[in-house]
GROMACS .gro file of C-alpha atoms in nm:
model
  463
    1MET     CA    1  -8.381  -3.601   1.789
    2SER     CA    2  -8.040  -3.750   1.718
    3VAL     CA    3  -8.015  -4.098   1.570
    4CYS     CA    4  -7.730  -4.315   1.696
    5VAL     CA    5  -7.568  -4.564   1.462
    6CYS     CA    6  -7.306  -4.824   1.543
    7VAL     CA    7  -7.012  -4.787   1.305
    8CYS     CA    8  -6.762  -4.995   1.497
    9VAL     CA    9  -6.712  -5.277   1.243
   10ALA     CA   10  -6.414  -5.100   1.088
   11GLY     CA   11  -6.282  -4.969   1.418
   12PRO     CA   12  -5.921  -5.003   1.531
   13ARG     CA   13  -5.782  -5.295   1.729
   14GLU     CA   14  -5.867  -5.280   2.098
   15GLN     CA   15  -5.592  -5.136   2.321
   16ILE     CA   16  -5.761  -5.125   2.660
   17VAL     CA   17  -6.069  -5.287   2.813
   18TYR     CA   18  -6.276  -5.196   3.118
   19LEU     CA   19  -6.391  -5.460   3.367
   20PRO     CA   20  -6.589  -5.426   3.690
   21CYS     CA   21  -6.416  -5.614   3.973
   22ILE     CA   22  -6.621  -5.738   4.266
   23TYR     CA   23  -6.538  -5.800   4.633
   24ARG     CA   24  -6.885  -5.884   4.761
   25ASN     CA   25  -6.894  -6.244   4.897
   26THR     CA   26  -6.515  -6.256   4.923
   27ASP     CA   27  -6.293  -6.220   5.231
   28VAL     CA   28  -6.189  -5.870   5.121
   29LEU     CA   29  -6.383  -5.583   5.278
   30LYS     CA   30  -6.311  -5.329   5.006
   31PRO     CA   31  -6.527  -5.151   4.747
   32ASP     CA   32  -6.581  -5.294   4.401
   33TYR     CA   33  -6.378  -5.115   4.136
   34LEU     CA   34  -6.346  -5.056   3.764
   35ALA     CA   35  -6.024  -5.204   3.625
   36THR     CA   36  -5.856  -5.079   3.309
   37VAL     CA   37  -5.652  -5.353   3.140
   38ASP     CA   38  -5.390  -5.304   2.869
   39VAL     CA   39  -5.450  -5.547   2.580
   40ASP     CA   40  -5.209  -5.389   2.329
   41PRO     CA   41  -4.937  -5.649   2.250
   42SER     CA   42  -4.688  -5.373   2.166
   43SER     CA   43  -4.731  -5.205   2.504
   44PRO     CA   44  -4.486  -5.254   2.795
   45THR     CA   45  -4.787  -5.299   3.026
   46TYR     CA   46  -4.958  -5.565   2.811
   47CYS     CA   47  -5.181  -5.801   3.014
   48GLN     CA   48  -5.166  -5.575   3.317
   49VAL     CA   49  -5.421  -5.378   3.516
   50ILE     CA   50  -5.302  -5.021   3.457
   51HIS     CA   51  -5.568  -4.839   3.661
   52ARG     CA   52  -5.825  -4.909   3.930
   53LEU     CA   53  -6.119  -4.685   4.015
   54PRO     CA   54  -6.274  -4.788   4.348
   55MET     CA   55  -6.639  -4.708   4.411
   56PRO     CA   56  -6.725  -4.511   4.727
   57ASN     CA   57  -6.937  -4.789   4.882
   58LEU     CA   58  -6.906  -5.151   4.991
   59ARG     CA   59  -7.084  -5.459   4.853
   60ASP     CA   60  -7.239  -5.294   4.547
   61GLU     CA   61  -7.194  -5.597   4.319
   62LEU     CA   62  -7.099  -5.414   4.001
   63HIS     CA   63  -7.206  -5.635   3.714
   64HIS     CA   64  -7.273  -5.512   3.360
   65SER     CA   65  -7.205  -5.175   3.201
   66GLY     CA   66  -7.315  -4.961   2.909
   67TRP     CA   67  -7.264  -4.627   2.740
   68ASN     CA   68  -7.414  -4.280   2.749
   69ALA     CA   69  -7.408  -4.259   2.367
   70CYS     CA   70  -7.387  -4.489   2.068
   71SER     CA   71  -7.095  -4.514   1.830
   72SER     CA   72  -7.200  -4.220   1.614
   73CYS     CA   73  -7.482  -3.974   1.667
   74PHE     CA   74  -7.571  -3.804   1.342
   75GLY     CA   75  -7.717  -3.458   1.370
   76ASP     CA   76  -7.581  -3.397   1.721
   77ALA     CA   77  -7.211  -3.315   1.742
   78THR     CA   78  -7.233  -3.283   2.121
   79LYS     CA   79  -7.293  -3.653   2.169
   80LYS     CA   80  -6.979  -3.841   2.267
   81ARG     CA   81  -6.917  -4.186   2.410
   82ASN     CA   82  -6.743  -4.053   2.720
   83ARG     CA   83  -6.942  -4.190   3.014
   84LEU     CA   84  -6.958  -4.553   3.119
   85ILE     CA   85  -7.274  -4.644   3.310
   86LEU     CA   86  -7.214  -4.895   3.592
   87PRO     CA   87  -7.529  -5.028   3.761
   88SER     CA   88  -7.489  -5.221   4.086
   89LEU     CA   89  -7.691  -5.542   4.090
   90ILE     CA   90  -7.730  -5.569   4.468
   91SER     CA   91  -7.705  -5.215   4.612
   92SER     CA   92  -7.907  -5.071   4.319
   93ARG     CA   93  -7.673  -4.774   4.287
   94VAL     CA   94  -7.580  -4.652   3.942
   95TYR     CA   95  -7.233  -4.506   3.891
   96VAL     CA   96  -7.147  -4.282   3.598
   97VAL     CA   97  -6.777  -4.297   3.511
   98ASP     CA   98  -6.589  -4.039   3.307
   99VAL     CA   99  -6.378  -4.230   3.055
  100GLY     CA  100  -6.349  -3.940   2.812
  101THR     CA  101  -6.113  -3.705   2.996
  102ASP     CA  102  -5.847  -3.977   3.022
  103PRO     CA  103  -5.956  -4.319   2.892
  104ARG     CA  104  -5.664  -4.491   3.067
  105GLN     CA  105  -5.752  -4.336   3.405
  106PRO     CA  106  -6.131  -4.327   3.446
  107ARG     CA  107  -6.278  -4.109   3.719
  108LEU     CA  108  -6.614  -4.106   3.895
  109HIS     CA  109  -6.851  -3.849   3.746
  110LYS     CA  110  -7.180  -3.909   3.931
  111MET     CA  111  -7.355  -4.151   4.162
  112VAL     CA  112  -7.728  -4.223   4.147
  113GLU     CA  113  -7.849  -4.349   4.483
  114PRO     CA  114  -8.084  -4.649   4.504
  115THR     CA  115  -8.359  -4.439   4.660
  116GLU     CA  116  -8.390  -4.261   4.325
  117LEU     CA  117  -8.479  -4.591   4.157
  118TYR     CA  118  -8.702  -4.697   4.447
  119TRP     CA  119  -8.906  -4.379   4.479
  120LYS     CA  120  -8.927  -4.261   4.120
  121CYS     CA  121  -8.964  -4.598   3.947
  122GLY     CA  122  -9.053  -4.863   4.206
  123LEU     CA  123  -8.758  -5.065   4.077
  124ALA     CA  124  -8.432  -5.212   4.203
  125ASN     CA  125  -8.145  -5.441   4.097
  126PRO     CA  126  -8.046  -5.265   3.773
  127HIS     CA  127  -7.876  -5.481   3.512
  128THR     CA  128  -7.841  -5.395   3.139
  129THR     CA  129  -7.772  -5.046   3.006
  130HIS     CA  130  -7.835  -4.926   2.650
  131CYS     CA  131  -7.819  -4.575   2.510
  132LEU     CA  132  -8.119  -4.458   2.311
  133GLY     CA  133  -8.149  -4.251   1.996
  134SER     CA  134  -8.338  -3.990   2.200
  135GLY     CA  135  -8.025  -3.921   2.403
  136GLN     CA  136  -8.163  -4.091   2.712
  137ILE     CA  137  -8.018  -4.400   2.879
  138MET     CA  138  -8.227  -4.706   2.956
  139ILE     CA  139  -8.148  -4.961   3.226
  140SER     CA  140  -8.337  -5.286   3.278
  141CYS     CA  141  -8.415  -5.389   3.634
  142MET     CA  142  -8.476  -5.728   3.793
  143GLY     CA  143  -8.686  -5.648   4.097
  144ASP     CA  144  -8.880  -5.415   4.320
  145PRO     CA  145  -8.732  -5.260   4.637
  146ASN     CA  146  -8.850  -5.561   4.843
  147GLY     CA  147  -8.659  -5.821   4.642
  148ASN     CA  148  -8.954  -5.951   4.443
  149GLY     CA  149  -8.924  -6.004   4.070
  150LYS     CA  150  -9.020  -5.704   3.855
  151GLY     CA  151  -8.901  -5.651   3.500
  152GLY     CA  152  -8.919  -5.276   3.448
  153PHE     CA  153  -8.691  -5.015   3.294
  154VAL     CA  154  -8.535  -4.697   3.431
  155LEU     CA  155  -8.470  -4.394   3.211
  156LEU     CA  156  -8.179  -4.160   3.284
  157ASP     CA  157  -8.130  -3.818   3.133
  158GLY     CA  158  -7.832  -3.845   2.898
  159GLU     CA  159  -7.680  -3.515   3.012
  160THR     CA  160  -7.753  -3.488   3.385
  161PHE     CA  161  -7.791  -3.863   3.452
  162GLU     CA  162  -8.087  -3.789   3.673
  163VAL     CA  163  -8.360  -4.053   3.696
  164VAL     CA  164  -8.640  -3.945   3.462
  165GLY     CA  165  -8.883  -4.227   3.542
  166ASN     CA  166  -9.002  -4.556   3.401
  167TRP     CA  167  -8.987  -4.648   3.033
  168GLU     CA  168  -9.279  -4.892   3.062
  169HIS     CA  169  -9.634  -4.787   3.142
  170PRO     CA  170  -9.770  -4.824   3.497
  171GLY     CA  171  -9.870  -5.181   3.574
  172GLU     CA  172  -9.702  -5.324   3.264
  173ALA     CA  173  -9.370  -5.438   3.407
  174ALA     CA  174  -9.285  -5.802   3.336
  175PRO     CA  175  -9.285  -6.057   3.622
  176PHE     CA  176  -8.904  -6.083   3.602
  177GLY     CA  177  -8.630  -5.887   3.431
  178TYR     CA  178  -8.272  -5.921   3.317
  179ASP     CA  179  -8.146  -5.830   2.967
  180PHE     CA  180  -8.301  -5.651   2.666
  181TRP     CA  181  -8.227  -5.560   2.306
  182TYR     CA  182  -8.418  -5.340   2.068
  183GLN     CA  183  -8.450  -5.320   1.688
  184PRO     CA  184  -8.589  -4.976   1.598
  185ARG     CA  185  -8.652  -5.044   1.229
  186HIS     CA  186  -8.907  -5.304   1.336
  187ASN     CA  187  -9.040  -5.105   1.633
  188VAL     CA  188  -8.962  -5.384   1.877
  189MET     CA  189  -8.780  -5.451   2.201
  190ILE     CA  190  -8.748  -5.794   2.364
  191SER     CA  191  -8.656  -5.853   2.728
  192THR     CA  192  -8.557  -6.163   2.923
  193GLU     CA  193  -8.595  -6.305   3.275
  194TRP     CA  194  -8.352  -6.427   3.542
  195GLY     CA  195  -8.535  -6.452   3.872
  196ALA     CA  196  -8.649  -6.283   4.192
  197PRO     CA  197  -8.348  -6.103   4.345
  198ARG     CA  198  -8.420  -6.231   4.695
  199ALA     CA  199  -8.414  -6.590   4.565
  200LEU     CA  200  -8.087  -6.570   4.375
  201ALA     CA  201  -7.896  -6.318   4.588
  202ASP     CA  202  -7.689  -6.564   4.789
  203GLY     CA  203  -7.684  -6.872   4.566
  204PHE     CA  204  -7.894  -7.107   4.358
  205ASN     CA  205  -8.159  -7.328   4.517
  206PRO     CA  206  -8.325  -7.566   4.266
  207ALA     CA  207  -8.641  -7.560   4.479
  208HIS     CA  208  -8.687  -7.194   4.390
  209VAL     CA  209  -8.733  -7.292   4.026
  210LYS     CA  210  -9.026  -7.517   4.117
  211GLN     CA  211  -9.164  -7.239   4.337
  212GLY     CA  212  -9.183  -7.007   4.038
  213GLN     CA  213  -8.910  -6.769   4.148
  214TYR     CA  214  -8.717  -6.795   3.820
  215GLY     CA  215  -8.837  -6.691   3.477
  216SER     CA  216  -8.880  -6.877   3.149
  217ALA     CA  217  -9.026  -6.620   2.911
  218LEU     CA  218  -8.938  -6.349   2.661
  219HIS     CA  219  -9.138  -6.027   2.656
  220VAL     CA  220  -9.206  -5.840   2.332
  221TRP     CA  221  -9.257  -5.464   2.359
  222ASP     CA  222  -9.370  -5.198   2.114
  223TRP     CA  223  -9.066  -4.972   2.096
  224THR     CA  224  -9.263  -4.656   2.017
  225SER     CA  225  -9.559  -4.689   2.252
  226HIS     CA  226  -9.371  -4.875   2.528
  227ARG     CA  227  -9.652  -5.128   2.553
  228ARG     CA  228  -9.591  -5.496   2.630
  229LEU     CA  229  -9.744  -5.682   2.336
  230GLN     CA  230  -9.655  -6.048   2.380
  231THR     CA  231  -9.511  -6.298   2.624
  232LEU     CA  232  -9.329  -6.589   2.463
  233GLU     CA  233  -9.330  -6.870   2.719
  234LEU     CA  234  -9.030  -7.094   2.646
  235GLY     CA  235  -9.127  -7.367   2.893
  236GLU     CA  236  -8.895  -7.588   3.093
  237GLU     CA  237  -8.644  -7.609   2.809
  238GLY     CA  238  -8.616  -7.232   2.811
  239ALA     CA  239  -8.587  -7.180   3.186
  240ILE     CA  240  -8.380  -6.876   3.292
  241PRO     CA  241  -8.337  -6.698   2.958
  242LEU     CA  242  -8.048  -6.458   3.014
  243GLU     CA  243  -7.852  -6.273   2.744
  244ILE     CA  244  -8.046  -6.181   2.431
  245ARG     CA  245  -7.901  -6.067   2.098
  246PHE     CA  246  -8.070  -5.954   1.782
  247LEU     CA  247  -7.860  -5.997   1.470
  248HIS     CA  248  -7.655  -5.681   1.415
  249ASP     CA  249  -7.812  -5.621   1.074
  250PRO     CA  250  -8.066  -5.348   1.155
  251ASP     CA  251  -8.308  -5.496   0.903
  252ALA     CA  252  -8.301  -5.838   1.070
  253THR     CA  253  -8.615  -5.969   1.240
  254GLU     CA  254  -8.450  -6.248   1.437
  255GLY     CA  255  -8.190  -6.323   1.700
  256TYR     CA  256  -8.093  -6.565   1.976
  257VAL     CA  257  -8.123  -6.600   2.351
  258GLY     CA  258  -7.923  -6.829   2.579
  259CYS     CA  259  -8.132  -7.019   2.836
  260ALA     CA  260  -7.919  -7.120   3.132
  261LEU     CA  261  -8.090  -7.401   3.316
  262GLN     CA  262  -8.138  -7.654   3.035
  263GLY     CA  263  -7.841  -7.546   2.823
  264THR     CA  264  -8.050  -7.430   2.528
  265VAL     CA  265  -8.041  -7.151   2.272
  266PHE     CA  266  -8.368  -7.029   2.125
  267ARG     CA  267  -8.406  -6.838   1.801
  268PHE     CA  268  -8.673  -6.569   1.818
  269TYR     CA  269  -8.820  -6.427   1.500
  270LYS     CA  270  -9.100  -6.223   1.348
  271THR     CA  271  -9.367  -6.436   1.183
  272PRO     CA  272  -9.541  -6.362   0.851
  273LYS     CA  273  -9.844  -6.254   1.057
  274GLY     CA  274  -9.639  -5.980   1.219
  275ASP     CA  275  -9.619  -6.123   1.571
  276TRP     CA  276  -9.317  -6.294   1.729
  277ALA     CA  277  -9.231  -6.657   1.802
  278ALA     CA  278  -8.939  -6.864   1.931
  279GLU     CA  279  -8.793  -7.207   1.856
  280ARG     CA  280  -8.512  -7.406   2.014
  281VAL     CA  281  -8.214  -7.440   1.781
  282ILE     CA  282  -7.933  -7.560   2.012
  283LYS     CA  283  -7.931  -7.790   2.314
  284VAL     CA  284  -7.622  -7.882   2.515
  285PRO     CA  285  -7.725  -8.201   2.696
  286SER     CA  286  -7.683  -8.234   3.071
  287LYS     CA  287  -7.440  -8.496   3.200
  288LYS     CA  288  -7.519  -8.761   3.459
  289VAL     CA  289  -7.259  -8.720   3.733
  290GLU     CA  290  -7.160  -8.816   4.085
  291GLY     CA  291  -6.981  -8.598   4.337
  292TRP     CA  292  -7.193  -8.290   4.259
  293MET     CA  293  -7.500  -8.124   4.415
  294LEU     CA  294  -7.742  -8.290   4.167
  295PRO     CA  295  -7.732  -8.615   3.967
  296ASP     CA  296  -7.758  -8.422   3.640
  297MET     CA  297  -7.526  -8.131   3.563
  298PRO     CA  298  -7.658  -7.877   3.310
  299SER     CA  299  -7.413  -7.686   3.097
  300LEU     CA  300  -7.554  -7.353   3.228
  301ILE     CA  301  -7.527  -7.121   2.930
  302THR     CA  302  -7.457  -6.783   3.086
  303ASP     CA  303  -7.326  -6.550   2.815
  304ILE     CA  304  -7.389  -6.535   2.443
  305LEU     CA  305  -7.278  -6.304   2.165
  306ILE     CA  306  -7.293  -6.271   1.788
  307SER     CA  307  -7.001  -6.160   1.570
  308LEU     CA  308  -7.049  -5.824   1.405
  309ASP     CA  309  -7.084  -5.988   1.061
  310ASP     CA  310  -7.368  -6.204   1.199
  311ARG     CA  311  -7.188  -6.523   1.096
  312PHE     CA  312  -7.085  -6.677   1.428
  313LEU     CA  313  -7.262  -6.729   1.760
  314TYR     CA  314  -7.058  -6.786   2.076
  315PHE     CA  315  -7.164  -6.895   2.422
  316SER     CA  316  -7.013  -7.010   2.749
  317ASN     CA  317  -7.114  -7.321   2.947
  318TRP     CA  318  -7.029  -7.206   3.298
  319LEU     CA  319  -7.069  -7.544   3.467
  320HIS     CA  320  -6.931  -7.774   3.197
  321GLY     CA  321  -6.641  -7.535   3.140
  322ASP     CA  322  -6.636  -7.480   2.763
  323ILE     CA  323  -6.694  -7.208   2.507
  324ARG     CA  324  -6.867  -7.302   2.184
  325GLN     CA  325  -6.867  -7.137   1.843
  326TYR     CA  326  -7.152  -7.197   1.596
  327ASP     CA  327  -7.181  -7.101   1.233
  328ILE     CA  328  -7.526  -6.941   1.207
  329THR     CA  329  -7.530  -6.877   0.834
  330ASP     CA  330  -7.832  -7.108   0.833
  331ARG     CA  331  -8.021  -6.922   1.105
  332ARG     CA  332  -8.247  -7.212   1.198
  333ASN     CA  333  -7.972  -7.475   1.200
  334PRO     CA  334  -7.660  -7.353   1.382
  335ARG     CA  335  -7.354  -7.570   1.318
  336LEU     CA  336  -7.090  -7.631   1.587
  337VAL     CA  337  -6.749  -7.532   1.444
  338GLY     CA  338  -6.537  -7.455   1.752
  339GLN     CA  339  -6.502  -7.556   2.116
  340VAL     CA  340  -6.245  -7.504   2.390
  341PHE     CA  341  -6.246  -7.606   2.759
  342LEU     CA  342  -6.112  -7.352   3.009
  343GLY     CA  343  -6.178  -7.491   3.357
  344GLY     CA  344  -6.523  -7.572   3.487
  345SER     CA  345  -6.675  -7.837   3.713
  346LEU     CA  346  -6.582  -8.141   3.504
  347VAL     CA  347  -6.201  -8.120   3.517
  348SER     CA  348  -6.048  -8.467   3.526
  349ASP     CA  349  -5.873  -8.427   3.863
  350GLY     CA  350  -6.176  -8.278   4.041
  351PRO     CA  351  -6.440  -8.440   4.265
  352VAL     CA  352  -6.701  -8.484   3.989
  353ARG     CA  353  -6.718  -8.800   3.781
  354VAL     CA  354  -6.922  -8.817   3.462
  355LEU     CA  355  -7.133  -9.133   3.452
  356GLU     CA  356  -7.319  -9.070   3.128
  357ASP     CA  357  -7.256  -8.809   2.860
  358PRO     CA  358  -7.474  -8.798   2.546
  359GLU     CA  359  -7.190  -8.616   2.368
  360ASN     CA  360  -6.930  -8.877   2.472
  361GLN     CA  361  -6.667  -8.616   2.554
  362PRO     CA  362  -6.379  -8.701   2.790
  363GLN     CA  363  -6.350  -8.501   3.108
  364PRO     CA  364  -6.111  -8.216   3.026
  365PRO     CA  365  -5.779  -8.174   3.208
  366PRO     CA  366  -5.737  -7.868   3.429
  367ARG     CA  367  -5.627  -7.559   3.240
  368VAL     CA  368  -5.301  -7.395   3.344
  369ILE     CA  369  -5.180  -7.069   3.187
  370LYS     CA  370  -4.839  -6.924   3.277
  371GLY     CA  371  -4.828  -7.148   3.584
  372LYS     CA  372  -5.173  -7.035   3.705
  373ARG     CA  373  -5.442  -7.301   3.737
  374ILE     CA  374  -5.772  -7.158   3.616
  375ARG     CA  375  -6.039  -7.168   3.884
  376GLY     CA  376  -6.398  -7.109   3.792
  377SER     CA  377  -6.514  -7.140   3.435
  378PRO     CA  378  -6.551  -6.932   3.118
  379GLN     CA  379  -6.836  -6.687   3.161
  380MET     CA  380  -6.840  -6.333   3.021
  381LEU     CA  381  -6.734  -6.303   2.657
  382GLN     CA  382  -6.628  -6.014   2.438
  383LEU     CA  383  -6.521  -6.042   2.075
  384SER     CA  384  -6.278  -5.812   1.898
  385LEU     CA  385  -6.430  -5.604   1.621
  386ASP     CA  386  -6.249  -5.808   1.354
  387GLY     CA  387  -6.376  -6.130   1.514
  388ARG     CA  388  -6.031  -6.281   1.569
  389ARG     CA  389  -5.992  -6.250   1.946
  390LEU     CA  390  -6.242  -6.364   2.208
  391TYR     CA  391  -6.181  -6.229   2.559
  392VAL     CA  392  -6.313  -6.435   2.848
  393THR     CA  393  -6.357  -6.386   3.223
  394THR     CA  394  -6.459  -6.651   3.477
  395SER     CA  395  -6.687  -6.488   3.734
  396LEU     CA  396  -7.065  -6.511   3.695
  397TYR     CA  397  -7.200  -6.340   4.006
  398SER     CA  398  -7.037  -6.346   4.349
  399GLY     CA  399  -7.317  -6.537   4.527
  400TRP     CA  400  -7.307  -6.814   4.266
  401ASP     CA  401  -6.927  -6.802   4.236
  402LYS     CA  402  -6.905  -6.874   4.608
  403GLN     CA  403  -7.146  -7.167   4.579
  404PHE     CA  404  -7.008  -7.339   4.269
  405TYR     CA  405  -6.643  -7.230   4.259
  406PRO     CA  406  -6.525  -7.149   4.614
  407ASP     CA  407  -6.161  -7.182   4.503
  408MET     CA  408  -6.213  -6.885   4.271
  409ILE     CA  409  -6.329  -6.676   4.566
  410GLN     CA  410  -5.997  -6.749   4.736
  411GLU     CA  411  -5.771  -6.727   4.430
  412GLY     CA  412  -5.948  -6.467   4.217
  413SER     CA  413  -6.086  -6.480   3.866
  414VAL     CA  414  -5.889  -6.445   3.545
  415MET     CA  415  -5.917  -6.289   3.202
  416MET     CA  416  -5.813  -6.505   2.906
  417GLN     CA  417  -5.793  -6.466   2.530
  418VAL     CA  418  -5.906  -6.720   2.273
  419ASP     CA  419  -5.789  -6.707   1.911
  420VAL     CA  420  -6.071  -6.745   1.658
  421ASP     CA  421  -6.055  -6.897   1.311
  422THR     CA  422  -6.286  -6.663   1.121
  423LEU     CA  423  -6.268  -6.857   0.794
  424SER     CA  424  -6.392  -7.206   0.877
  425GLY     CA  425  -6.442  -7.175   1.252
  426GLY     CA  426  -6.231  -7.295   1.542
  427LEU     CA  427  -6.116  -7.183   1.887
  428SER     CA  428  -5.773  -7.212   2.048
  429LEU     CA  429  -5.642  -7.065   2.373
  430ASN     CA  430  -5.374  -6.798   2.354
  431GLU     CA  431  -5.129  -6.949   2.603
  432SER     CA  432  -4.930  -6.625   2.634
  433PHE     CA  433  -5.224  -6.411   2.751
  434LEU     CA  434  -5.343  -6.399   3.113
  435VAL     CA  435  -5.467  -6.130   3.349
  436ASP     CA  436  -5.468  -6.276   3.700
  437PHE     CA  437  -5.707  -6.093   3.931
  438GLY     CA  438  -5.586  -6.313   4.214
  439LYS     CA  439  -5.285  -6.082   4.242
  440GLU     CA  440  -5.470  -5.756   4.292
  441PRO     CA  441  -5.325  -5.516   4.556
  442ASP     CA  442  -5.623  -5.546   4.792
  443GLY     CA  443  -5.667  -5.919   4.743
  444PRO     CA  444  -5.824  -6.162   4.494
  445ALA     CA  445  -6.109  -6.004   4.298
  446LEU     CA  446  -6.390  -6.129   4.073
  447ALA     CA  447  -6.367  -5.963   3.730
  448HIS     CA  448  -6.683  -5.968   3.524
  449GLU     CA  449  -6.803  -5.803   3.200
  450LEU     CA  450  -6.564  -5.658   2.939
  451ARG     CA  451  -6.609  -5.330   2.752
  452TYR     CA  452  -6.405  -5.161   2.478
  453PRO     CA  453  -6.394  -4.779   2.486
  454GLY     CA  454  -6.507  -4.763   2.123
  455GLY     CA  455  -6.806  -4.997   2.144
  456ASP     CA  456  -6.835  -5.370   2.091
  457CYS     CA  457  -7.057  -5.663   1.991
  458THR     CA  458  -7.277  -5.645   2.300
  459SER     CA  459  -7.302  -5.271   2.368
  460ASP     CA  460  -7.402  -5.119   2.035
  461ILE     CA  461  -7.728  -5.139   1.845
  462TRP     CA  462  -7.748  -5.038   1.481
  463LEU     CA  463  -8.022  -4.794   1.400
   0.00000   0.00000   0.00000
């Protein structure tokens, strides 16, 4: 069995990035596509989409992506990071894209139909992809074929990309699914919960939270036996735990998870007894507002990542409109060291007025880059390997984009770059960088997650 190890810390500067672009819930009746963007400042096509690979179907809702192999597979020279796995959150298709033959012009290699997931695994709505040391590929799922919540995992063969079956044992799927991360040296995997696909598919209804259609727990799994060992109920403060990150240090027994609904970050950790626990370490307070759907506006933490040196934690507040940087040298007491507003629902010339803010922050002005007013809000994040550049896109998920930021549906999302102070902390917008997906040939698109061809902070797990 090959063992895959992430060795990307000393990798070269990023030159291109891949982003899924979505047309579901927009006025454009075209397939979603994979965009290749040039991010090399010395290139004549810098800040431009240099290639588009359309999928063969409509309304897939491409979302997150992952790799067929880790950064380096010792003992198996045949393993190469040359296939990008693109699950579709709504159609439940899984596309396998060849990015090895020509990284600047990806091509479709294989398509796994949703019936394969339905019949072989009883699962649907695939989300997060991670490669495994065994050579297989594992994809978390959010539901069953009927739209109910079901947190199970699909295994793909790493060579043929055929569906092998479930990773979890029969009857042991979690009530809800979303993201996962594993730490092999400690024989553990932890998964998170969003909600029932049929509840969240077309927008967010607060009543569905009270009805129990959204999750609030972490699930601890034995990595070797595939058994679910523990459920860590985070309570109301931990409602809708989304992205989860262990520290990159493979010996670490702790990490962080961003919980959307109450704007909290929990630290999870292994106890001296050998089981797992969680504690809240960050809370972004909600703001009392008028002119919005509810009297209290949560920050809605939607993406979170950790720098490769395990020093800084970053997350996006998709409703409030800011990105925050925390020094996590003291793991239990993160310290805010950077913040930048890039749009959001609180802009000073918008319809929302803040009546009470525990943080006493002024409403930010609208953000304009190269003459383009930023619609939407910072959402997906990706950090350069050296930690100096933070790339940001503004689309969360088309159904929620349409509900909370209808102007972004009409004008398209954007990709921005934030400069990072890696010495003492600090964030500042790069005013000369903008990729405007409102100008795409087939019409405004919603660009989502970012991936580097050589691996990055959120794709690779150190073994």
